[in-house]
Amino acid sequence: EISLEIINQNFILNLPSEIQNILSQIKAVSKLLNEKVYLVGGIVRDLILNLPNEDIDIVVENDANNFAKNLSEFLPTAKIRIHDQFKTATIFLENGLSIDIATLRSEYYEYPTALPIVTQGTIKDDLFRRDFTINALAIDISHNNFGKLLDFFKGYNDIKNKNIKIIHNISFIDDPTRIIRACRFASRYNFTIENETHDLILDAIEMGILERLSWNRLKNEFQYILEDKNPSKGILLLNKYNLLKLFHDNIILDKSLLKKLNLANKFKNIFAIKLEYWIVFLLVLTSQLNSKELEIIFLKFGFSKNFINKHKFGIEKRKILLEELNSKNKNSEIYSLLKNIPEEVLILLILESTRENKVKIKSYLFNLKGKVAIIKGRDLLELGLESGPHLKEYIEKSFLIQLDQINPSKDSILKELNLIC
Ligand code: CTP
């Protein structure tokens, strides 16, 4: 028998005031409609962990659509989208927050990896169908019970003890993507996959259950791992379960790959601001593959032709690029060599290069690449040059000169171009 533990600490007070305000409105609608409402999913887990999470996921007992319509009247600037098919709704607020509303449900699977059959259920059913105990907590936000944490499956303890634990024994059979999710949550929070859950993962893998998953679902989960806080740890866990082969047969997590992954993790905070850093991890993970294999993976991830060509070019040529870079010392030379190489590829190059070349690539990324040209076409036209390809050449030349001068100015550049004396 599953026991319900109610923890009376008011976690809601730890939420940002914007979200607390929304929850008060939800409470008011709960009173108006006499509906029971619960806050569920990742936000509850992260509240207990004291980590930020702005995904407001709520479930109501009877009718999500009706609840959403009423709630949106309390939130005048909100936009509402009803998904009739799934009996769910989303409300989008002006401040960028959104609220996902579902009706409590019970789910069962007719056969492994199928989509679940859904029926109406209790809050306990709704939490029981979820992946891990840490994700199966709810906070009652109904008008008459506001703020109570409901813990049917000892999720609170598992959060405190840093355990990833499934709720029932066929969880991984119902939904094999949970195997990859286990690796993701374990790596994100530095939690341990608890013994029984670990054994059930091994059983499910032995049954070949993951081979039945569509590439699309696998891909999404892989991408989530690569996008998560600590991808190298997630990748190590996947490797421990021998799952990198689902990604590609020829990926071997040897010392050198491991070193690159760890370095990529280390560099994340420096570079992640400007680009989709998960692609760097994808490039590192596939750095042992040949260009045909790489192209197949890129296609499977749905990248555009243009993206594939640019990235593949850089990756294929990276040995030669690094060799050439050895002899380039002037800013203009470094710039010209690297300017067409995508940033993610340049970071891969940093991970694979000598100290001298690392410095050069970093200088390109942080300094040269973002420089604004001092000489514009207009300046050259004023000096009497005619527009056309010739002018373009002059503009490029001026920029390269600018990069090599210590204190470049309009005059100093034009002088070097012999356009003024
Ligand atoms: N869930 C599940 N099984 C899955 C996917 C999701 O049981 N295969 C449940 C979990 O209860 C999860 C919730 O649906 O908490 C929301 O799913 P999702 O947004 O994918 O995960 P979060 O826990 O919110 O994690 P994240 O912080 O990565 O968004």
Coordinates of N, CA, C and O in Angstrom, one line a residue, residues 248 250 286-296 312 315-316:
H248 N 25.8 6.1 -32.4 CA 26.6 5.6 -33.6 C 27.5 4.5 -33.1 O 28.1 4.6 -32.1
N250 N 30.4 3.5 -34.1 CA 31.8 3.7 -34.1 C 32.3 4.8 -33.1 O 33.4 5.3 -33.2
T286 N 31.3 13.1 -31.9 CA 31.4 12.5 -33.2 C 32.7 12.7 -33.8 O 32.9 12.5 -35.0
S287 N 33.7 13.2 -33.0 CA 35.0 13.6 -33.6 C 35.8 12.5 -34.2 O 36.7 12.7 -34.9
Q288 N 35.4 11.3 -33.8 CA 36.2 10.1 -34.3 C 35.6 9.6 -35.7 O 36.2 8.7 -36.3
L289 N 34.4 10.1 -36.0 CA 33.8 9.5 -37.2 C 34.3 10.1 -38.5 O 34.8 11.3 -38.5
N290 N 34.2 9.4 -39.6 CA 34.6 9.9 -40.9 C 33.5 10.8 -41.4 O 32.4 10.9 -40.9
S291 N 33.8 11.5 -42.5 CA 32.9 12.6 -42.9 C 31.6 12.0 -43.4 O 30.5 12.6 -43.3
K292 N 31.6 10.8 -44.0 CA 30.3 10.2 -44.4 C 29.4 9.9 -43.2 O 28.2 10.2 -43.2
E293 N 30.1 9.3 -42.2 CA 29.3 9.0 -41.0 C 28.8 10.2 -40.3 O 27.6 10.3 -39.8
L294 N 29.6 11.3 -40.4 CA 29.2 12.5 -39.7 C 28.0 13.1 -40.5 O 27.1 13.6 -39.8
E295 N 28.1 13.1 -41.8 CA 27.0 13.6 -42.6 C 25.7 12.9 -42.2 O 24.6 13.6 -42.1
I296 N 25.8 11.6 -42.1 CA 24.5 10.9 -41.7 C 24.0 11.3 -40.4 O 22.8 11.6 -40.3
K312 N 30.9 20.5 -41.9 CA 31.7 19.3 -42.4 C 33.0 19.8 -43.0 O 34.0 19.2 -42.8
I315 N 35.3 20.5 -40.2 CA 35.7 19.3 -39.5 C 36.7 18.4 -40.3 O 37.7 18.0 -39.8
E316 N 36.4 18.3 -41.6 CA 37.2 17.5 -42.5 C 38.6 18.1 -42.6 O 39.6 17.4 -42.6

